[in-house]
Tab-separated table of C-alpha atoms in Angstrom:
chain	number	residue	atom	x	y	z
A	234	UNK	CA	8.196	18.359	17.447
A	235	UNK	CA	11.728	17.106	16.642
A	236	UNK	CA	12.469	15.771	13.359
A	237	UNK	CA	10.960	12.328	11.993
A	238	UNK	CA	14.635	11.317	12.107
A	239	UNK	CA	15.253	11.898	15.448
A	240	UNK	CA	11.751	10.517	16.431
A	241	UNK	CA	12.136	7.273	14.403
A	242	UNK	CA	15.340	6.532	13.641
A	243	UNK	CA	15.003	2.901	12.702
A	244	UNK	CA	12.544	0.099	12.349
A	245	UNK	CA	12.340	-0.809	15.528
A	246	UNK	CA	12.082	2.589	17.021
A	247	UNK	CA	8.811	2.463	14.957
A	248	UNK	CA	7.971	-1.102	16.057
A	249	UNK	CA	8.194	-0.119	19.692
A	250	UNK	CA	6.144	3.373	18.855
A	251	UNK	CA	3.328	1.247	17.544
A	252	UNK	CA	2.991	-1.409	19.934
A	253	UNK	CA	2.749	0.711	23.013
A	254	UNK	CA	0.403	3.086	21.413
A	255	UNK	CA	3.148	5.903	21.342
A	256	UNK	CA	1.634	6.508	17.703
A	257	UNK	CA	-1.372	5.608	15.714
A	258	UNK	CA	-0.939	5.636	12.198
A	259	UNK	CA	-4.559	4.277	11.395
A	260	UNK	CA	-7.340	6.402	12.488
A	261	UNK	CA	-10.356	5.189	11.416
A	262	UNK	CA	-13.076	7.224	11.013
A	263	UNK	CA	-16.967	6.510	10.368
A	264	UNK	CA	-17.902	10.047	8.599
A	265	UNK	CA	-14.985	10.050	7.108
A	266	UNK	CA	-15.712	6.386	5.281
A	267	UNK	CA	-19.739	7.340	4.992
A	268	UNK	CA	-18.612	11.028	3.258
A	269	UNK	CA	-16.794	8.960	0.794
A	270	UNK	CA	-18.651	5.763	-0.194
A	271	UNK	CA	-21.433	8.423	-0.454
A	272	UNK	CA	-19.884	9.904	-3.435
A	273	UNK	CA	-18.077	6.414	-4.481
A	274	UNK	CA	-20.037	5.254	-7.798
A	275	UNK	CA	-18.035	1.331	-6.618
A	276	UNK	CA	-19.641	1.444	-2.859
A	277	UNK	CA	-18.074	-2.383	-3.091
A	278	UNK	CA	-15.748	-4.700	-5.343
A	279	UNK	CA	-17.167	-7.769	-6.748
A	280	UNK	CA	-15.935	-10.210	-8.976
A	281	UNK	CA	-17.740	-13.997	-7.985
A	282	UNK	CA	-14.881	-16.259	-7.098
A	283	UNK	CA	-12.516	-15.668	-9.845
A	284	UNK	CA	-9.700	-15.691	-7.523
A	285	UNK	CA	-10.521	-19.299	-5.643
A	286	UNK	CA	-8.228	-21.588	-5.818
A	287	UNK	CA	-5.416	-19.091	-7.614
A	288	UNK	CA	-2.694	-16.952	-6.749
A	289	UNK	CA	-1.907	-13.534	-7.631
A	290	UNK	CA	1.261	-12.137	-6.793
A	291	UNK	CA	1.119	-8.870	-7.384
A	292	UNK	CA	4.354	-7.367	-6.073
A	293	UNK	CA	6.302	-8.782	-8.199
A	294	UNK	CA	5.018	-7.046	-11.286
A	295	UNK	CA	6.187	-3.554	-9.320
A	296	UNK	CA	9.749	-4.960	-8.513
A	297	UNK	CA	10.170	-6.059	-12.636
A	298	UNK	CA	9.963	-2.272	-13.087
A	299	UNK	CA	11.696	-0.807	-9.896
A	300	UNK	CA	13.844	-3.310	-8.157
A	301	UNK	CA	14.004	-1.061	-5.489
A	302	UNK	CA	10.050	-0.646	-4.740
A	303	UNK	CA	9.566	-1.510	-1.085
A	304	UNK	CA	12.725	-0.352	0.457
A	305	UNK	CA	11.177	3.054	2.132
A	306	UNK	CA	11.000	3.128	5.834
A	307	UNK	CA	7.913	5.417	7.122
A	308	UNK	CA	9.384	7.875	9.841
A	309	UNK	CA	6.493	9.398	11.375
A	310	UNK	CA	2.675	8.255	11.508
A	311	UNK	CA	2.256	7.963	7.269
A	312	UNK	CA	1.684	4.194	7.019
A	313	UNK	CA	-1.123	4.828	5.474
A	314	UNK	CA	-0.114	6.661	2.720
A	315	UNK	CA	2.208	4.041	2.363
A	316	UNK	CA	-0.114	1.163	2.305
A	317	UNK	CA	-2.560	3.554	-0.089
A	318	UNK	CA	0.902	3.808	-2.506
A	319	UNK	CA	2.104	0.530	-2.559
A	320	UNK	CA	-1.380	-0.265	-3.345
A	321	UNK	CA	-1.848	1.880	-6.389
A	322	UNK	CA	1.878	0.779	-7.374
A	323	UNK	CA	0.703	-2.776	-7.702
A	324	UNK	CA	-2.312	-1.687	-9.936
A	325	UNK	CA	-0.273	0.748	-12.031
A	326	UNK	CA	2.039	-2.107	-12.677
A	327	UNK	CA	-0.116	-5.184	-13.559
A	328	UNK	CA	-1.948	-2.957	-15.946
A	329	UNK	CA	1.502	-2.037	-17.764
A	330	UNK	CA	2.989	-5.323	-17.917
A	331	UNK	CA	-0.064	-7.438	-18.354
A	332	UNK	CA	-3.025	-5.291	-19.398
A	333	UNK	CA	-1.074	-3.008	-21.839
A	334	UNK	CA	-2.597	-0.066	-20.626
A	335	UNK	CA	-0.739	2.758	-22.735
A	336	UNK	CA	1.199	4.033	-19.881
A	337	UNK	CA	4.796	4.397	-18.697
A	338	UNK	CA	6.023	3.584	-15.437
A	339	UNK	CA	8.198	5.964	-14.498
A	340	UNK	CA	8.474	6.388	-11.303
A	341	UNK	CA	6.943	5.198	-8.173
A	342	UNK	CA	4.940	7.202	-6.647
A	343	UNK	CA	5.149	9.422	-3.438
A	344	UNK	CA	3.467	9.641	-0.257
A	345	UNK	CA	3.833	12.752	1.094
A	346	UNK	CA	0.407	14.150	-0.924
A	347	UNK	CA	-1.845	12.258	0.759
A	348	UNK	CA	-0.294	12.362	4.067
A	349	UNK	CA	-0.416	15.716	4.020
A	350	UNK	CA	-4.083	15.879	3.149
A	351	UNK	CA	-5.504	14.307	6.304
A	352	UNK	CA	-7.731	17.259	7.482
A	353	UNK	CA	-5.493	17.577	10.890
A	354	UNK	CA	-2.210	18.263	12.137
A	355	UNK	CA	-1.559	15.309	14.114
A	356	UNK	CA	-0.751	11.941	13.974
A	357	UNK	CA	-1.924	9.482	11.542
A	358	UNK	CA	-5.397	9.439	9.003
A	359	UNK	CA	-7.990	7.141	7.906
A	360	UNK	CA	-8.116	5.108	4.971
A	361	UNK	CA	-11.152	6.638	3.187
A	362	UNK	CA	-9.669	10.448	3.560
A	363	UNK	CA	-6.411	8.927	1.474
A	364	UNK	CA	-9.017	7.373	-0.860
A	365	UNK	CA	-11.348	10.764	-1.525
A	366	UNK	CA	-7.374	12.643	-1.915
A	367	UNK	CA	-6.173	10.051	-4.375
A	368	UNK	CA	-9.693	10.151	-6.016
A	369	UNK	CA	-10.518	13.747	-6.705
A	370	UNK	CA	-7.209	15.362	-6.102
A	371	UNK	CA	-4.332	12.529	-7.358
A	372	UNK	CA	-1.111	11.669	-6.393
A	373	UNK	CA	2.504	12.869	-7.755
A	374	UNK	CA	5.545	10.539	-8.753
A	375	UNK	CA	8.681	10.568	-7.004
A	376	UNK	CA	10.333	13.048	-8.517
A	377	UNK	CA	11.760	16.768	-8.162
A	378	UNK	CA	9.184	19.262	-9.555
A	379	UNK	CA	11.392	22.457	-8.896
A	380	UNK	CA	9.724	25.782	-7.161
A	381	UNK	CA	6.801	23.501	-5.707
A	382	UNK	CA	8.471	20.531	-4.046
A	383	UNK	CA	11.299	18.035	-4.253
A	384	UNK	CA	9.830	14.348	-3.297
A	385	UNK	CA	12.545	12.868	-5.480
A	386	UNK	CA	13.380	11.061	-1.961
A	387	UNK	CA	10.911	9.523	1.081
A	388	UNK	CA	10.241	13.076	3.787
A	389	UNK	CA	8.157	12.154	6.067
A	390	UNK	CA	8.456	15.881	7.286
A	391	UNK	CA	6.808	17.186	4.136
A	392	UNK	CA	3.510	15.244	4.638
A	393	UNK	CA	3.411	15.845	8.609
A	394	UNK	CA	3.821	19.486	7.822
A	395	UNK	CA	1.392	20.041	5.358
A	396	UNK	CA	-0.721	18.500	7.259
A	397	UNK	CA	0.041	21.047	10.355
A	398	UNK	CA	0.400	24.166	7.847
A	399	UNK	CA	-3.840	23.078	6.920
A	400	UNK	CA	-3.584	20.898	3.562
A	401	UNK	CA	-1.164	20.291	0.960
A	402	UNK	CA	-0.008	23.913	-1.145
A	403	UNK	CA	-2.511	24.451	-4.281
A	404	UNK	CA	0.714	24.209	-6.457
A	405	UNK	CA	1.089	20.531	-5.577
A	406	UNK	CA	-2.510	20.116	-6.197
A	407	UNK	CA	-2.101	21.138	-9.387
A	408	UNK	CA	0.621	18.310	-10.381
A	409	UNK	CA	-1.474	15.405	-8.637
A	410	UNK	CA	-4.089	16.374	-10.633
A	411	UNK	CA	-2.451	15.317	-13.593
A	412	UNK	CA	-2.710	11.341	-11.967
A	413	UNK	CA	-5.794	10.615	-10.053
A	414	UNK	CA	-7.174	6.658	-9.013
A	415	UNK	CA	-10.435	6.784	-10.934
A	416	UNK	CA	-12.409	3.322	-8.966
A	417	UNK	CA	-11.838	2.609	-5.417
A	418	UNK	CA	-14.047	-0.379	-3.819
A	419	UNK	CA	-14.623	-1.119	-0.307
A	420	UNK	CA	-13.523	-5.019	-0.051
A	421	UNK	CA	-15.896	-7.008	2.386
A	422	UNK	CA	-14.821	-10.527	2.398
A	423	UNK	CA	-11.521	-12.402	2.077
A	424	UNK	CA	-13.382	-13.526	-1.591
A	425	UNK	CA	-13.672	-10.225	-2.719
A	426	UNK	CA	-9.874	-9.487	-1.445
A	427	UNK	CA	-8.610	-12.862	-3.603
A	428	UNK	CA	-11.129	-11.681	-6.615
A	429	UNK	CA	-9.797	-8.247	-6.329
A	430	UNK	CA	-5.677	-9.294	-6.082
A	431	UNK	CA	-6.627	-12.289	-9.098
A	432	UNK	CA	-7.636	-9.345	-11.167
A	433	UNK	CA	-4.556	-7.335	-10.945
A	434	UNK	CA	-6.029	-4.876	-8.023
A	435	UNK	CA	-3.733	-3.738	-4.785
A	436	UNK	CA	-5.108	-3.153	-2.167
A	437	UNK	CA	-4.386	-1.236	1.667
A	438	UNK	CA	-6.569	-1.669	4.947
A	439	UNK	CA	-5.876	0.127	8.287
A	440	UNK	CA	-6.277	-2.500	11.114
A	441	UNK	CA	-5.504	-2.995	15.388
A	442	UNK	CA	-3.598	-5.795	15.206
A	443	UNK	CA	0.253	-7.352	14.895
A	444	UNK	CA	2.069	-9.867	13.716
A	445	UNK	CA	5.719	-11.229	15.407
A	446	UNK	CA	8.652	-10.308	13.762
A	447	UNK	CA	9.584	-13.941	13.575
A	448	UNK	CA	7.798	-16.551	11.911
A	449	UNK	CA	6.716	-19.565	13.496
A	450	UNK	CA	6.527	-23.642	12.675
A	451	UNK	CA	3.672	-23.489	10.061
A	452	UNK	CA	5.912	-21.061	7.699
A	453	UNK	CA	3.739	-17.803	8.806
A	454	UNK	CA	4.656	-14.743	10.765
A	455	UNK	CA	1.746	-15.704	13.426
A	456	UNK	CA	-0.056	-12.411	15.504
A	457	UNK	CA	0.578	-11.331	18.291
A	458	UNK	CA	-0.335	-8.759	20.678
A	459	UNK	CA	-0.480	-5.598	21.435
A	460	UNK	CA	-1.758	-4.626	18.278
A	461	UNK	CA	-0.647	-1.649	16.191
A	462	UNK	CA	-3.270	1.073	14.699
A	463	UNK	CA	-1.553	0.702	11.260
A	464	UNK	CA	-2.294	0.407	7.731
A	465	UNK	CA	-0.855	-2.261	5.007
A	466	UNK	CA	-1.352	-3.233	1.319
A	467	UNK	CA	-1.990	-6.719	0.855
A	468	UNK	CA	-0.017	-7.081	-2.114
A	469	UNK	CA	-0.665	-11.110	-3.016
A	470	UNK	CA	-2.231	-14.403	-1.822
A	471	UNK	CA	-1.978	-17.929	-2.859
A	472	UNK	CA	-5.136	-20.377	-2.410
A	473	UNK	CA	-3.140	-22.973	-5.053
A	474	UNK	CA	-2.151	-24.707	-1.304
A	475	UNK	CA	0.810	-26.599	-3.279
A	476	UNK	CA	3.457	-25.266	-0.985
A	477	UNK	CA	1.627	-23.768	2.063
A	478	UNK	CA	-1.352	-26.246	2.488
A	479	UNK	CA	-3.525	-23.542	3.637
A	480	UNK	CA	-4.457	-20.134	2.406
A	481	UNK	CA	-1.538	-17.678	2.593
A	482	UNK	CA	-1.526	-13.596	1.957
A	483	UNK	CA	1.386	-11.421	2.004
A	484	UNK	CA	1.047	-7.821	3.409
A	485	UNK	CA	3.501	-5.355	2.852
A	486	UNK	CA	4.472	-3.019	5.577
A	487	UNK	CA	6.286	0.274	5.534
A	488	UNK	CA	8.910	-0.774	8.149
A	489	UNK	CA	11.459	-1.812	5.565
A	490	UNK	CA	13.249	-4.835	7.395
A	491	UNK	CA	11.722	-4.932	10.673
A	492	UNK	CA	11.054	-8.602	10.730
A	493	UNK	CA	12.767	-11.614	9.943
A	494	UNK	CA	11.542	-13.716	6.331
A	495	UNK	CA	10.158	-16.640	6.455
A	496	UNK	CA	12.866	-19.646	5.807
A	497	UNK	CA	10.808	-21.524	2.960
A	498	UNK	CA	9.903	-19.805	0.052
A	499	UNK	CA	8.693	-20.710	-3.517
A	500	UNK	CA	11.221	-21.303	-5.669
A	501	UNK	CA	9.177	-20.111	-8.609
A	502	UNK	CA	7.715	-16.612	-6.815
A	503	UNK	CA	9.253	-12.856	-7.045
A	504	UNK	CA	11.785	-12.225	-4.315
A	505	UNK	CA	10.339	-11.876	-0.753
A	506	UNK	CA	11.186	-8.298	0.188
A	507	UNK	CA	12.308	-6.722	3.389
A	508	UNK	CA	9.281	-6.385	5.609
A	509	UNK	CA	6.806	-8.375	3.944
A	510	UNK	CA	4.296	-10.046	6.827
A	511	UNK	CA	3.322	-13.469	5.275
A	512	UNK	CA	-0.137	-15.339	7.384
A	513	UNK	CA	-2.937	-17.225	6.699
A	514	UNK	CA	-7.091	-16.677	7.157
A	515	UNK	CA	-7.014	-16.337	10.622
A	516	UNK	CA	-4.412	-13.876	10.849
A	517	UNK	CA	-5.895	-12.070	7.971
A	518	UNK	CA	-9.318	-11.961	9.038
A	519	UNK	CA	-8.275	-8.563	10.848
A	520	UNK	CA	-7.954	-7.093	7.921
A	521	UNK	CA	-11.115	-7.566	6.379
A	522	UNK	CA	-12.689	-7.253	9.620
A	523	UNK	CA	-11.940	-4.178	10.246
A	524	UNK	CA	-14.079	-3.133	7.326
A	525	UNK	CA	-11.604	-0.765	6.001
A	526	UNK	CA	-10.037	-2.510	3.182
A	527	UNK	CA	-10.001	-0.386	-0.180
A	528	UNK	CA	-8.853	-2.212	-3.651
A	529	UNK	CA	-7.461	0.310	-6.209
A	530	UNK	CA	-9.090	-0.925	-9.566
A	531	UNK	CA	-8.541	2.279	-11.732
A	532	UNK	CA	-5.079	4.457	-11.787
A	533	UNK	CA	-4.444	6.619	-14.665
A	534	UNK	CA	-0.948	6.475	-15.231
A	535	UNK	CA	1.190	8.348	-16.505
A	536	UNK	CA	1.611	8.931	-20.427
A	537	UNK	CA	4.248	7.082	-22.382
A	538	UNK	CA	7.780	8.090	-23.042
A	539	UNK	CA	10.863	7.518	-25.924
A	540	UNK	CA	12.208	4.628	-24.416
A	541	UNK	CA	14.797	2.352	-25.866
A	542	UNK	CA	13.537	-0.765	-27.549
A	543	UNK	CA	14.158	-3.768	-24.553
A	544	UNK	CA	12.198	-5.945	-26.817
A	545	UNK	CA	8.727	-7.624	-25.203
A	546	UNK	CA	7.697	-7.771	-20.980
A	547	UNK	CA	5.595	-10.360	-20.448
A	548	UNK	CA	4.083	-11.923	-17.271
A	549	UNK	CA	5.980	-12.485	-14.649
């Protein structure tokens, strides 16, 4: 197999892959989703319409800490280890800059843990087999942890690998460990996604469908077809309908910029960053449809460190 480089060597190398069905990223998988929820103590996240009518905007919270967040490019069939850790990213951060959980930031986090714990040494993994990883084993931050594994930079080679070699090396274990998401919830309706985003929860789906690269006369990137087996975080909405007058929700992919941003934006919302798929209801419903939507409503984080006094972070 040549290198993820050579394979994928720009967006729309991967845009191309996924719409003819050259890879699947998403691979969803019944036992895989029953083994889970069966072991799940949230089979389901509910919160009655506390998000209706609101907005929650989640990924801006993760670019006040790490203007950079966003900018890695998948090259080979990780998305959803992606969409899993841009997920938890969006949790981590809300509950450090608005909840005051007592943790520090410090770095993103990586991908190639999960990836590399997908039971199989090819292509792509379901949604719940990230969630059980992340749950009972962890997840690491981007960083260099010297004798085990560098992930201070995006590999894609390290995941697909560990993956081949038959699971990720005990000694890497043994640092996500130290992180784990404690409550993942299946999400069921587009109320539970808005309750679940309104409450400071990210959240990641696997999905066959697509959306154009350009966006169209309602200020939307509409669908389109063929679809892609891929999987996404849903990192905001906005029911307020005072600049879109319908329901919109913004999805971030792992393409970095693949697609073109939509020309009108908010002047009073985080930045719109490279890739970011912005629709409305009926271009979401996929997502929910698919019935394999997960909101991450627990990370432990990591513990905090001396930093220099910046004086107070509020909301964004």
């Amino acid at each position: 197999m040549p290198p993820s480089d050579e394979r994928f060597a720009s967006a729309d190398a991967l845009v191309q892959a996924y719409s003819t069905g050259q890879i699947a990223g998403y691979v969803p998988s019944q036992r895989e989703k029953e083994e889970f929820l069966a072991t799940n103590p949230a089979q389901s996240f509910t919160s009655p319409g506390s998000g209706k009518g609101k907005r929650a905007l989640l990924w801006g919270y993760v670019l006040h800490l790490d203007p950079t967040s966003f900018t890695e490019r998948q090259t080979v069939s990780d998305c959803v280890s992606h969409g899993s850790r841009n997920a938890r990213d969006c949790t981590r951060a809300v509950s450090i800059l608005v909840k005051g959980e007592p943790y520090s930031w410090f770095k993103r986090t990586a991908t190639e843990p999960t990836y590399g714990a997908r039971g199989h040494g090819g292509d792509g993994m379901s949604p719940a087999r990230a969630s059980q990883f992340e749950r009972d084993t962890g997840f690491m931050p981007r960083d260099n942890f010297p004798g085990v594994v560098d992930l201070t930079k995006y590999n894609g080679d390290i995941g697909d690998r560990w993956g081949a070699q038959g699971g990720v090396p005990q000694k890497v274990k043994e640092f996500c460990s130290r992180n784990k998401v404690g409550t993942i919830a299946l999400i069921k309706s587009m109320d539970d996604a808005m309750d679940a985003l309104f409450n400071g929860y990210g959240i990641h789906s696997g999905q066959y469908a697509a959306w154009s690269s350009k966006p169209g006369p309602k200020n939307i990137h509409p669908r389109t077809s063929p679809g892609w087996a891929h999987d996404m975080a849903t990192v905001g909405y906005d029911d307020t309908r005072t600049h879109w007058p319908f329901r919109v929700w913004f999805i971030q992919n792992s393409w970095a910029a693949w697609n073109t941003p939509v020309p009108s934006w908010p002047a009073d919302y985080p930045l719109q960053v490279p890739g970011m798929i912005v629709t409305d209801d009926a271009g979401y419903a996929v997502c929910v449809d698919s019935e394999d939507m997960w909101a991450y409503s627990d990370v432990q984080g990591y513990p905090p460190q001396e930093l220099p006094d910046l004086g107070t972070i509020g909301r964004i």
